Amino acid sequence: MRRLFDWLDARVGFRGGRSVMLDEPLPPGTGWFFTLGSVLLALLAIQILTGAFLTLYYAATPDHAYDSVRFIAEQVTAGRLVRGLHHYGASFLIVVLALHLLRVVLFGSYRPPREVTWLSGIALLLLVLGFALTGYLLPWDQRAYWATVVSINIGRLAPAGGEFVASVLRGGATVGALTLTRWYALHVVFLPALLVLLVVLHLLLMRRQGISGPVRTRPGDPYPFFPRQAARDTAVILLVTVALGAFAWHGAPALEAPADPTDATYIPRPEWYFLGLFQLLKYFPARAEVFGAVTLPTIGLLLLAALPWIDRGRSRAPKDRPIVMAAIVVGALAVVSLTALGWRDRPGSGSPTAWPVRAIGGRQVVLRANCTKCHAEGDVADPLEATAITRSAEWIGGHVSDPEMIAPGLREPPTLRSDREIAAMVSYVRQLARGPYPGFPPQAEQTAGIIARYCIGCHKFDGDGGTDGPDLTHAGRKHDADWFRRWITSPKNVDPKAEMPAFGKRVAPADIDALAQYLVARR
Amino acid sequence: MSQPVDPAPGRRQILAAFVTAVTAGIGASLAAILGAFALKPSRAAASECWVHAGTLDDLTANVPVPHVVSVPRVDGWYRERARQMVFLVWDGNQQVTALSATCSHLGCQVAWNGETKQFKCPCHGGVYDVSGRVVSGPPPRPLESVAAQVRGGNVLVKL
Ligand code: FES
């Protein structure tokens, strides 16, 4: 073995390489604060590895992206874990990056001659945010799609060339197939290439100048990186990796419904690291939005980049640099509190497993229309839960009202009467694609069917429904069951000016009773 | 800078062992996870399933009737439906047998000839009898038989 290594070393010189890698002299007093860079390297390596492996199964087309991500999460061995590592790895990376940046600022490590190292670090920060942005779209669910629409619209705000930038980012006229392939290419080819270049540059510069070390030079001799500092790095890396593994063990957050560009009712929610920016936007009136979304962050970034030229004192100790320290504390507080406020205000996501009333009602429609006669395992069409409902509601509406178009020769076209029934059916099938029907008491199903058919066109329930009538999400807070019964049977008898039609003749009294009970229970 | 100094040799060895062990541990876990991820795409093995092929009402006793069956094929995240032709032969009672319509020679689709009561392949003239045995021509094997069952008037075949 030894002779083999000797032979190899004589040709490759790996022992010299090893000593170059590991014997870097460090100033005395280099401590735990200086481990963050290595942690970042480790996290980057994990992102690159898991990302590379995820591409084995991912398909970047609107028709299949969602299905392929779901396949990874549900079918592939360890798929949930790998996706979880990649998902939470991004968040870890951003947190550690922020800490690293803070450490550099606190220690004044950007001081000459390390300005270029500092600038390359700022570029890396932007690059990592670019990865986060482009990666977010790839699962192609509602969350991904609408967050991307918002980001691109923010880009459009930029005064000069905003529209141009947005159209380049979009690829096509709207966020769609061309956007997806474009962002995928950025995420897996262009940005990684840039990342490797910048990381190498950052490290070479770091090695060339040596690390800055503690703010005040300590007495003593420099010591080599290996093994003392390397052990510190390793300990922190171990800690971070175990934490990341614990997050990933539970898997990345479940996918939402597949992206539906026609569903304008969806409320976009950005990933947490963009919440601050999102929150900032809320404080600016429409005309000044540019200022909040583009100008302010740009100024902040430029100031940060210019730090080595702004802060030119002799001492690196924080107490000798009060202005920079104050600015950084204010800046960090602003980012943290904006993010926290954004977190508190973020639109509710609704539990992905909760079944909206329309979807429950849709089951009644599906049963009545005999959909499962053909949509069954081993039959002429895929079972409903397996049909990829990546198509628009219009397409599905067309399919259910004229299946001849889709399956020529179908002998029994389902008889669907109204758009509302179609909408309920679509809602049911979409929900089914996310998880099996949990089952509800027959009376609840019956009531949901009535709501899906008669009420939801004008009234909203949990954010889904029409706006002609009042929102009934919390209907039970206002009236009692008897009032509802009388009102639904004949609104004019309760209030002569009522505009709602009477349902006493269309809905059986027992069902109106049940409906009244249901509404009262909504508090 | 002067030559960097090292910690005491004993301590040095412990630290070095720690670094090596942790690095190897993290590397090995990642390799195991990613290896399993790459090598075992799906836990669910692709399997044959019973597919609806027609109803008893469509069949005539002892006459092979061609039916196009739409077979769901799951290929990872991709679902598609293959169309496959089978001949269903009803014995007039409750028994149905099914034959693949794919010629065992080079894979053309055979047709039933009601007069000669034989299957004939249009490509190279292979001929089979009603139970799928080769009568003449190049086919090396009989027509493949397909498992079939009748359930409540519906004919199911296993494809
Ligand atoms: S393919 Fe049928 S005889 Fe050749």
XYZ file of C-alpha atoms and ligand atoms in Angstrom:
686
model
C 0.000 0.000 0.000
C 2.681 2.404 1.069
C 4.650 1.726 -2.115
C 1.562 2.318 -4.210
C 1.048 5.686 -2.517
C 4.727 6.558 -2.958
C 4.486 5.693 -6.629
C 1.316 7.752 -7.037
C 2.708 10.684 -5.080
C 5.806 10.767 -7.257
C 3.584 11.192 -10.316
C 0.562 13.128 -9.011
C 2.080 14.840 -6.003
C -1.041 14.373 -3.896
C 0.859 14.672 -0.620
C 1.945 18.142 -1.607
C -1.645 18.855 -2.596
C -2.851 17.619 0.733
C -0.488 19.812 2.609
C -1.529 22.811 0.481
C -5.158 22.014 1.288
C -4.778 21.343 4.980
C -1.703 23.083 6.342
C -2.873 26.620 5.744
C -1.421 28.709 8.592
C -4.093 30.385 10.687
C -3.553 33.409 12.919
C -3.664 32.549 16.609
C -7.091 32.932 18.159
C -9.008 31.829 15.089
C -12.051 30.280 16.686
C -15.519 28.913 16.262
C -16.747 31.973 14.408
C -14.531 31.020 11.514
C -16.234 27.694 10.877
C -19.180 29.132 8.969
C -17.422 29.182 5.605
C -16.743 25.458 5.796
C -20.346 24.837 6.830
C -21.442 26.721 3.720
C -19.162 24.583 1.574
C -20.611 21.418 3.076
C -24.183 22.617 2.565
C -23.392 23.586 -1.025
C -21.978 20.129 -1.625
C -25.156 18.559 -0.259
C -27.305 20.801 -2.468
C -25.275 19.969 -5.549
C -25.335 16.229 -4.868
C -29.017 15.943 -4.001
C -29.891 18.288 -6.867
C -27.912 16.228 -9.347
C -29.678 13.082 -8.217
C -33.116 14.680 -8.302
C -32.649 15.339 -12.018
C -32.716 11.562 -12.523
C -36.481 11.660 -12.173
C -37.538 15.224 -12.762
C -39.242 16.223 -16.019
C -39.356 19.923 -16.782
C -42.614 20.163 -18.699
C -45.900 21.579 -17.455
C -47.589 18.274 -18.254
C -45.215 16.139 -16.223
C -43.264 18.273 -13.750
C -45.869 17.880 -11.042
C -46.300 14.156 -11.619
C -42.572 13.564 -11.623
C -42.046 15.446 -8.352
C -44.898 13.515 -6.829
C -43.318 10.320 -8.096
C -40.057 11.274 -6.392
C -41.820 12.045 -3.135
C -44.085 9.015 -3.078
C -42.538 6.196 -5.074
C -38.793 6.445 -5.344
C -36.805 4.803 -2.549
C -35.585 7.520 -0.174
C -37.187 10.046 -2.531
C -38.913 11.901 0.275
C -35.636 12.188 2.133
C -33.637 13.384 -0.862
C -36.255 15.958 -1.780
C -36.414 16.996 1.873
C -32.634 17.421 2.039
C -32.664 19.578 -1.074
C -35.650 21.620 0.083
C -34.497 22.363 3.615
C -30.865 22.502 2.490
C -31.757 25.683 0.621
C -33.123 27.273 3.788
C -30.132 26.162 5.831
C -27.837 27.585 3.195
C -29.520 30.965 3.333
C -29.439 31.115 7.130
C -25.777 30.104 7.368
C -24.928 32.484 4.549
C -26.517 35.333 6.485
C -24.561 34.364 9.607
C -21.329 34.163 7.632
C -21.978 37.616 6.201
C -22.732 38.960 9.658
C -19.516 37.459 10.997
C -17.490 39.108 8.229
C -19.087 42.459 8.953
C -18.675 42.197 12.726
C -15.028 41.263 12.399
C -14.418 43.859 9.705
C -12.946 41.128 7.561
C -13.777 42.985 4.360
C -11.046 45.535 5.077
C -8.180 45.818 2.550
C -6.771 43.738 1.027
C -9.910 41.583 1.100
C -12.310 43.828 -0.856
C -12.521 41.498 -3.844
C -13.181 38.514 -1.599
C -16.015 40.523 -0.057
C -17.466 41.411 -3.461
C -17.312 37.804 -4.619
C -19.163 36.894 -1.419
C -21.921 39.392 -2.182
C -22.172 37.926 -5.691
C -22.476 34.456 -4.147
C -25.302 35.702 -1.927
C -27.212 36.911 -4.988
C -26.473 33.680 -6.777
C -27.867 31.595 -3.922
C -31.039 33.698 -3.935
C -31.185 33.073 -7.687
C -31.077 29.343 -7.019
C -33.863 29.680 -4.467
C -36.000 31.644 -6.906
C -35.549 29.356 -9.899
C -35.831 26.169 -7.865
C -39.092 27.245 -6.322
C -40.967 27.005 -9.630
C -39.864 23.492 -10.501
C -42.452 21.398 -8.563
C -45.100 23.171 -10.651
C -47.803 23.185 -8.030
C -50.036 26.118 -7.209
C -47.603 27.480 -4.630
C -44.685 27.328 -7.057
C -46.605 28.768 -9.947
C -48.150 31.735 -8.229
C -45.042 32.665 -6.244
C -43.222 32.794 -9.565
C -45.896 34.947 -11.163
C -45.450 37.389 -8.280
C -41.641 37.410 -8.506
C -41.781 38.109 -12.207
C -44.279 40.890 -11.649
C -41.917 42.415 -9.092
C -39.225 42.319 -11.768
C -41.544 44.225 -14.061
C -41.645 47.116 -11.616
C -38.026 48.018 -12.289
C -38.054 51.454 -13.945
C -35.816 50.924 -16.965
C -35.932 47.587 -18.719
C -38.196 45.945 -16.162
C -40.577 44.729 -18.821
C -37.666 43.383 -20.815
C -36.215 41.528 -17.844
C -39.625 40.078 -17.048
C -40.140 38.866 -20.597
C -36.702 37.266 -20.624
C -37.462 35.526 -17.338
C -40.842 34.369 -18.617
C -39.630 33.172 -21.978
C -43.169 33.171 -23.347
C -46.102 35.515 -23.142
C -47.190 34.065 -19.799
C -45.580 31.939 -17.116
C -45.756 28.522 -18.749
C -43.813 25.821 -20.535
C -41.099 28.183 -21.735
C -40.642 29.634 -18.261
C -40.308 26.204 -16.748
C -37.581 24.952 -19.108
C -35.778 28.258 -18.830
C -35.731 28.277 -15.046
C -34.795 24.644 -14.980
C -31.840 25.318 -17.252
C -30.809 28.234 -15.066
C -31.170 26.159 -11.928
C -29.221 23.115 -13.078
C -26.769 24.373 -15.698
C -26.046 28.088 -15.790
C -26.230 29.053 -12.123
C -24.230 26.012 -10.937
C -21.464 26.788 -13.432
C -21.324 30.347 -12.156
C -21.481 29.115 -8.581
C -18.489 26.820 -8.952
C -16.464 29.603 -10.571
C -17.308 32.095 -7.854
C -16.747 29.657 -5.010
C -13.329 28.759 -6.397
C -12.498 32.442 -6.763
C -13.719 33.165 -3.229
C -11.592 30.346 -1.800
C -8.488 31.192 -3.819
C -8.676 34.793 -2.654
C -9.229 33.657 0.907
C -6.133 31.467 0.702
C -4.085 34.132 -1.047
C -4.677 36.700 1.672
C -5.070 34.274 4.530
C -8.057 34.611 6.796
C -8.482 37.800 8.728
C -8.540 36.181 12.143
C -9.665 37.809 15.368
C -10.107 41.587 15.402
C -7.075 42.186 17.590
C -3.901 40.308 16.847
C -3.281 37.792 19.600
C 0.144 36.807 20.803
C 1.458 33.423 19.717
C 2.390 31.555 16.592
C 0.122 30.773 13.683
C -1.127 27.208 13.692
C -2.072 24.953 10.786
C -5.682 24.480 9.712
C -5.444 20.729 10.188
C -6.356 19.291 12.585
C -7.367 21.874 15.187
C -9.508 24.236 13.109
C -10.577 21.387 10.859
C -11.993 19.635 13.919
C -13.978 22.753 14.872
C -15.319 22.971 11.306
C -16.214 19.309 11.356
C -18.024 19.584 14.674
C -20.227 22.426 13.435
C -20.798 20.676 10.114
C -21.876 17.567 11.996
C -24.332 19.593 14.052
C -25.801 21.344 11.022
C -26.018 18.146 8.986
C -27.825 16.308 11.758
C -30.286 19.205 12.083
C -30.813 19.209 8.311
C -31.339 15.465 8.361
C -33.956 15.837 11.092
C -35.887 18.350 8.997
C -35.521 16.295 5.837
C -36.645 13.143 7.605
C -40.173 14.512 7.655
C -39.949 15.245 3.942
C -40.412 18.527 2.139
C -43.816 20.167 2.563
C -46.487 18.302 0.619
C -47.224 19.453 -2.889
C -50.279 21.580 -3.342
C -52.661 21.113 -6.263
C -51.003 21.162 -9.693
C -50.357 24.626 -11.103
C -53.532 26.051 -12.556
C -52.910 29.292 -14.438
C -56.660 29.830 -14.789
C -57.285 29.836 -11.055
C -56.879 33.478 -10.195
C -58.355 32.982 -6.731
C -55.172 31.412 -5.389
C -53.320 33.580 -2.876
C -49.571 33.380 -3.510
C -47.231 32.758 -0.612
C -43.506 33.259 -1.087
C -40.924 31.053 0.603
C -39.905 32.416 3.991
C -36.665 34.036 2.854
C -38.599 36.265 0.478
C -41.277 37.135 3.039
C -39.370 40.239 4.141
C -39.400 41.689 0.660
C -43.044 40.694 0.272
C -43.879 42.447 3.520
C -41.969 45.567 2.546
C -44.170 45.878 -0.533
C -47.275 46.114 1.619
C -46.102 49.394 3.122
C -45.845 51.193 -0.159
C -48.772 52.628 -2.108
C -49.075 51.357 -5.664
C -47.225 54.317 -7.146
C -44.257 53.982 -4.820
C -44.078 50.206 -5.156
C -40.978 50.449 -7.317
C -39.271 52.101 -4.423
C -40.051 49.297 -2.002
C -39.532 46.397 -4.341
C -36.554 47.500 -6.358
C -34.952 50.734 -5.216
C -34.695 50.040 -1.499
C -33.249 46.515 -1.763
C -30.835 47.713 -4.462
C -29.612 50.598 -2.310
C -29.189 48.264 0.634
C -27.207 45.858 -1.473
C -24.988 48.573 -2.963
C -24.261 49.973 0.486
C -23.353 46.507 1.667
C -21.059 45.963 -1.316
C -19.423 49.355 -0.751
C -18.668 48.658 2.924
C -14.894 48.277 2.455
C -14.803 51.767 0.956
C -17.200 53.336 3.437
C -15.622 51.879 6.559
C -11.946 52.736 6.312
C -10.752 53.149 9.904
C -7.662 51.472 11.247
C -9.135 49.253 13.934
C -11.343 46.280 13.127
C -12.841 46.118 16.619
C -16.622 46.653 16.592
C -16.444 49.337 19.270
C -14.214 51.456 17.051
C -16.746 51.300 14.203
C -19.970 52.529 15.814
C -21.639 53.751 12.631
C -21.143 50.535 10.680
C -22.230 48.488 13.679
C -25.357 50.606 14.147
C -26.190 50.374 10.446
C -25.713 46.616 10.416
C -27.783 46.118 13.547
C -30.557 48.271 12.087
C -30.334 46.464 8.748
C -30.370 43.022 10.337
C -33.234 43.996 12.633
C -35.164 45.342 9.649
C -34.699 42.113 7.698
C -35.554 39.918 10.673
C -38.608 41.918 11.747
C -39.933 42.264 8.191
C -39.581 38.522 7.775
C -41.283 37.930 11.120
C -44.120 40.306 10.238
C -44.446 38.669 6.855
C -44.536 35.295 8.548
C -47.309 36.421 10.881
C -49.315 38.017 8.058
C -48.786 35.282 5.542
C -52.036 34.228 4.007
C -53.363 31.045 5.564
C -52.498 27.989 3.612
C -55.389 25.853 4.712
C -54.537 22.326 5.645
C -53.770 20.336 2.520
C -55.745 17.425 3.876
C -58.895 19.378 4.732
C -61.598 18.800 2.190
C -63.336 21.947 0.974
C -67.103 21.718 0.968
C -67.207 22.025 -2.819
C -64.988 18.980 -3.219
C -67.157 16.921 -0.889
C -70.187 17.998 -2.877
C -68.353 17.110 -6.066
C -68.272 13.495 -4.971
C -72.069 13.414 -5.161
C -71.873 14.687 -8.720
C -69.235 12.134 -9.664
C -71.297 9.305 -8.221
C -74.443 10.509 -9.950
C -72.672 10.897 -13.298
C -71.276 7.354 -13.132
C -67.746 8.540 -13.810
C -66.233 5.548 -12.071
C -67.942 3.218 -14.530
C -65.078 3.824 -16.929
C -62.592 5.555 -14.629
C -61.608 2.477 -12.685
C -58.463 0.429 -12.221
C -58.134 -1.770 -15.298
C -60.965 -0.158 -17.181
C -61.036 1.955 -20.327
C -59.916 5.089 -18.483
C -57.541 5.741 -15.609
C -59.048 5.812 -12.137
C -60.053 9.320 -11.107
C -57.337 9.672 -8.497
C -54.729 8.850 -11.098
C -55.959 11.180 -13.811
C -53.455 13.972 -13.910
C -55.646 16.975 -13.426
C -53.034 19.292 -14.797
C -55.520 20.579 -17.337
C -57.570 23.700 -16.904
C -61.074 23.602 -15.505
C -62.319 24.578 -18.973
C -60.777 21.488 -20.537
C -62.245 19.219 -17.899
C -65.587 20.955 -18.285
C -65.439 20.207 -21.993
C -64.486 16.636 -21.313
C -67.321 15.893 -18.949
C -69.970 17.584 -21.023
C -68.788 16.084 -24.318
C -66.645 13.027 -23.667
C -67.045 11.998 -27.299
C -64.297 14.527 -27.905
C -61.931 12.615 -25.642
C -63.123 9.029 -25.873
C -64.852 8.449 -29.200
C -67.590 5.857 -29.105
C -68.462 6.383 -25.484
C -71.966 5.091 -25.193
C -73.155 6.826 -22.092
C -72.104 10.423 -21.929
C -72.573 11.659 -18.390
C -75.441 14.053 -17.955
C -74.192 17.131 -16.242
C -76.502 19.995 -15.950
C -74.574 23.013 -14.841
C -71.201 24.657 -14.680
C -71.480 24.451 -10.941
C -71.673 20.691 -11.016
C -68.650 20.600 -13.281
C -66.752 22.901 -10.936
C -67.645 20.669 -7.991
C -66.485 17.611 -9.882
C -63.187 19.245 -10.822
C -62.684 20.251 -7.214
C -63.355 16.682 -6.081
C -60.968 15.097 -8.565
C -58.215 17.612 -7.775
C -58.612 16.885 -4.093
C -58.598 13.175 -4.802
C -55.283 13.502 -6.589
C -53.793 14.732 -3.304
C -55.156 12.074 -1.036
C -57.896 9.472 -0.738
C -61.429 10.472 0.149
C -61.571 10.404 3.954
C -65.304 9.685 4.116
C -67.886 11.905 5.800
C -71.253 11.133 7.417
C -73.959 10.690 4.756
C -75.821 13.765 5.939
C -72.683 15.905 5.631
C -72.125 14.617 2.111
C -75.714 15.347 1.186
C -75.438 18.885 2.550
C -72.138 19.456 0.768
C -73.809 18.333 -2.446
C -76.558 20.907 -1.992
C -74.067 23.655 -1.185
C -71.960 22.787 -4.223
C -75.055 22.907 -6.390
C -77.052 25.856 -5.076
C -75.064 28.008 -2.664
C -71.444 28.222 -3.719
C -72.165 30.130 -6.911
C -73.008 33.201 -4.830
C -71.465 32.525 -1.399
C -67.881 31.942 -0.379
C -66.914 29.067 1.926
C -63.305 29.096 3.177
C -62.240 31.336 0.341
C -63.910 29.328 -2.410
C -67.124 30.482 -4.029
C -68.983 33.428 -5.555
C -69.204 36.967 -4.265
C -72.799 37.941 -5.035
C -73.930 36.959 -1.561
C -72.217 37.273 1.825
C -69.278 35.054 2.783
C -70.643 32.116 4.779
C -67.355 30.854 6.215
C -68.401 31.993 9.685
C -72.142 32.046 9.117
C -72.895 30.540 12.520
C -71.663 33.655 14.313
C -74.580 35.735 13.055
C -77.754 33.670 13.082
C -79.301 30.597 14.607
C -80.620 27.475 12.924
C -84.223 28.560 12.904
C -83.388 31.850 11.226
C -81.409 30.027 8.537
C -84.268 27.598 7.974
C -86.774 30.381 7.439
C -84.383 32.460 5.394
C -83.397 29.678 2.985
C -87.001 28.548 2.549
C -88.177 32.010 1.674
C -85.944 35.035 2.251
C -88.780 37.431 1.374
C -90.770 36.206 4.357
C -87.914 37.227 6.633
C -86.993 40.464 4.915
C -89.192 41.827 2.097
C -86.175 43.489 0.502
C -84.177 40.248 0.324
C -82.545 39.525 -3.037
C -81.753 35.860 -2.540
C -84.103 33.467 -4.331
C -86.288 31.132 -2.264
C -85.229 27.501 -2.077
C -88.294 26.129 -0.252
C -89.553 24.520 -3.457
C -86.225 23.294 -4.804
C -84.712 21.719 -1.728
C -86.473 19.195 0.533
C -87.326 20.478 4.027
C -85.123 17.843 5.670
C -82.189 19.041 3.593
C -82.883 22.656 4.459
C -82.835 21.605 8.099
C -79.486 19.939 7.645
C -78.162 22.958 5.781
C -79.252 25.254 8.609
C -77.507 23.017 11.139
C -74.376 23.006 9.018
C -74.315 26.799 8.733
C -74.838 27.272 12.455
C -71.888 24.989 13.111
C -69.626 27.245 11.031
C -68.297 29.629 13.611
C 4.713 33.852 8.603
C 6.798 31.368 10.482
C 6.200 27.662 10.231
C 2.850 26.969 11.926
C 2.968 25.039 15.158
C 0.960 21.944 15.880
C -0.895 20.858 18.977
C 0.571 18.001 20.996
C 0.875 14.776 18.954
C -1.653 12.809 21.058
C -4.309 15.483 20.769
C -3.481 15.904 17.140
C -4.244 12.281 16.497
C -7.580 12.421 18.264
C -8.648 15.515 16.345
C -7.557 13.984 13.061
C -9.488 10.823 13.816
C -12.580 12.889 14.669
C -12.389 14.814 11.392
C -11.909 11.636 9.380
C -14.686 9.752 11.161
C -17.292 12.505 10.812
C -16.408 13.204 7.199
C -16.582 9.518 6.385
C -19.863 9.156 8.297
C -21.593 12.013 6.508
C -20.200 10.865 3.180
C -21.330 7.295 3.730
C -24.874 8.297 4.763
C -25.194 10.542 1.737
C -23.841 7.821 -0.519
C -26.292 5.285 0.914
C -29.276 7.593 0.555
C -28.401 8.761 -2.927
C -27.411 5.271 -4.032
C -30.772 3.842 -2.982
C -32.457 6.809 -4.609
C -30.719 6.213 -7.925
C -30.870 2.442 -8.026
C -34.420 1.750 -6.898
C -36.746 4.069 -8.741
C -39.980 2.476 -7.680
C -41.050 0.364 -4.778
C -44.163 -0.776 -6.609
C -43.314 -3.444 -9.145
C -45.062 -3.043 -12.462
C -47.601 -5.822 -12.636
C -50.219 -7.236 -14.910
C -53.769 -6.455 -14.059
C -57.246 -7.537 -14.993
C -58.562 -5.308 -17.740
C -62.102 -4.937 -18.951
C -62.329 -6.407 -22.473
C -66.050 -6.492 -23.257
C -69.330 -8.039 -22.184
C -70.760 -11.507 -22.798
C -73.545 -9.929 -24.871
C -71.014 -8.934 -27.536
C -69.847 -12.512 -28.049
C -71.115 -15.353 -30.230
C -70.576 -18.923 -29.090
C -67.360 -20.480 -30.389
C -66.499 -17.612 -32.726
C -63.369 -15.618 -31.909
C -64.341 -11.982 -31.699
C -61.603 -9.358 -31.874
C -61.598 -6.770 -29.109
C -59.278 -3.856 -28.701
C -58.324 -3.573 -25.059
C -56.889 -0.444 -23.597
C -54.192 -1.465 -21.141
C -52.944 1.013 -18.581
C -49.167 1.107 -18.402
C -47.491 2.947 -15.572
C -43.964 3.979 -16.400
C -42.661 5.827 -13.376
C -44.520 9.121 -13.272
C -45.777 8.590 -16.801
C -49.112 6.915 -17.359
C -50.137 5.820 -20.771
C -52.566 3.375 -22.271
C -51.485 0.770 -24.767
C -54.026 -0.581 -27.220
C -53.842 -4.288 -27.630
C -56.022 -6.626 -29.675
C -57.251 -9.922 -28.226
C -59.669 -12.523 -29.578
C -62.340 -13.591 -27.132
C -63.799 -17.043 -27.612
C -66.981 -17.857 -25.684
C -67.916 -21.474 -25.159
C -71.622 -20.621 -25.104
C -71.744 -21.106 -21.367
C -69.804 -19.219 -18.691
C -66.311 -19.850 -20.019
C -64.331 -17.406 -22.154
C -60.834 -17.963 -23.464
C -58.710 -15.216 -24.881
C -55.940 -15.283 -27.472
C -53.496 -12.566 -28.269
C -53.934 -11.331 -31.849
C -50.199 -10.826 -32.222
C -48.622 -13.316 -34.627
C -45.819 -15.286 -32.986
C -43.671 -14.897 -36.107
C -42.887 -11.202 -36.445
C -45.751 -9.586 -34.637
C -48.381 -8.713 -37.246
C -52.037 -8.751 -36.182
C -53.828 -11.925 -37.268
C -57.432 -11.949 -38.513
C -60.188 -14.543 -38.067
C -61.488 -16.158 -41.200
C -65.057 -17.338 -40.571
C -65.161 -19.636 -43.585
C -61.993 -21.654 -43.008
C -62.414 -21.265 -39.221
C -58.760 -20.305 -38.960
C -56.655 -17.311 -37.975
C -54.625 -15.974 -40.856
C -51.667 -13.657 -40.642
C -51.553 -11.074 -43.451
C -47.799 -10.652 -43.380
C -46.190 -13.986 -44.250
C -49.185 -16.246 -44.449
C -49.070 -17.898 -41.027
C -52.212 -19.894 -40.246
C -53.526 -20.927 -36.818
C -56.535 -22.994 -35.813
C -59.290 -21.816 -33.501
C -57.328 -22.671 -30.379
C -54.236 -20.842 -31.621
C -52.141 -23.848 -32.726
C -49.988 -23.301 -35.806
C -51.460 -24.980 -38.882
C -49.009 -23.756 -41.489
C -46.584 -20.987 -42.344
C -43.590 -19.506 -40.590
C -44.916 -18.910 -37.038
C -42.698 -20.814 -34.568
C -45.165 -20.888 -31.665
C -48.926 -20.916 -31.166
C -50.781 -17.674 -30.530
C -50.210 -16.612 -26.969
C -53.163 -17.315 -24.751
C -54.317 -14.668 -22.338
C -55.913 -15.407 -18.981
C -59.587 -14.465 -19.054
C -62.495 -14.605 -16.651
C -66.154 -13.701 -16.642
C -67.447 -11.626 -13.813
C -71.065 -10.552 -13.774
C -71.438 -10.588 -17.560
C -68.188 -8.679 -18.056
C -65.159 -10.288 -19.614
C -61.856 -9.455 -17.982
C -58.464 -10.358 -19.395
C -55.110 -10.248 -17.694
C -52.614 -8.118 -19.563
S -45.721 -12.034 -38.896
Fe -47.311 -13.425 -39.058
S -46.525 -14.848 -40.483
Fe -44.891 -13.446 -40.280
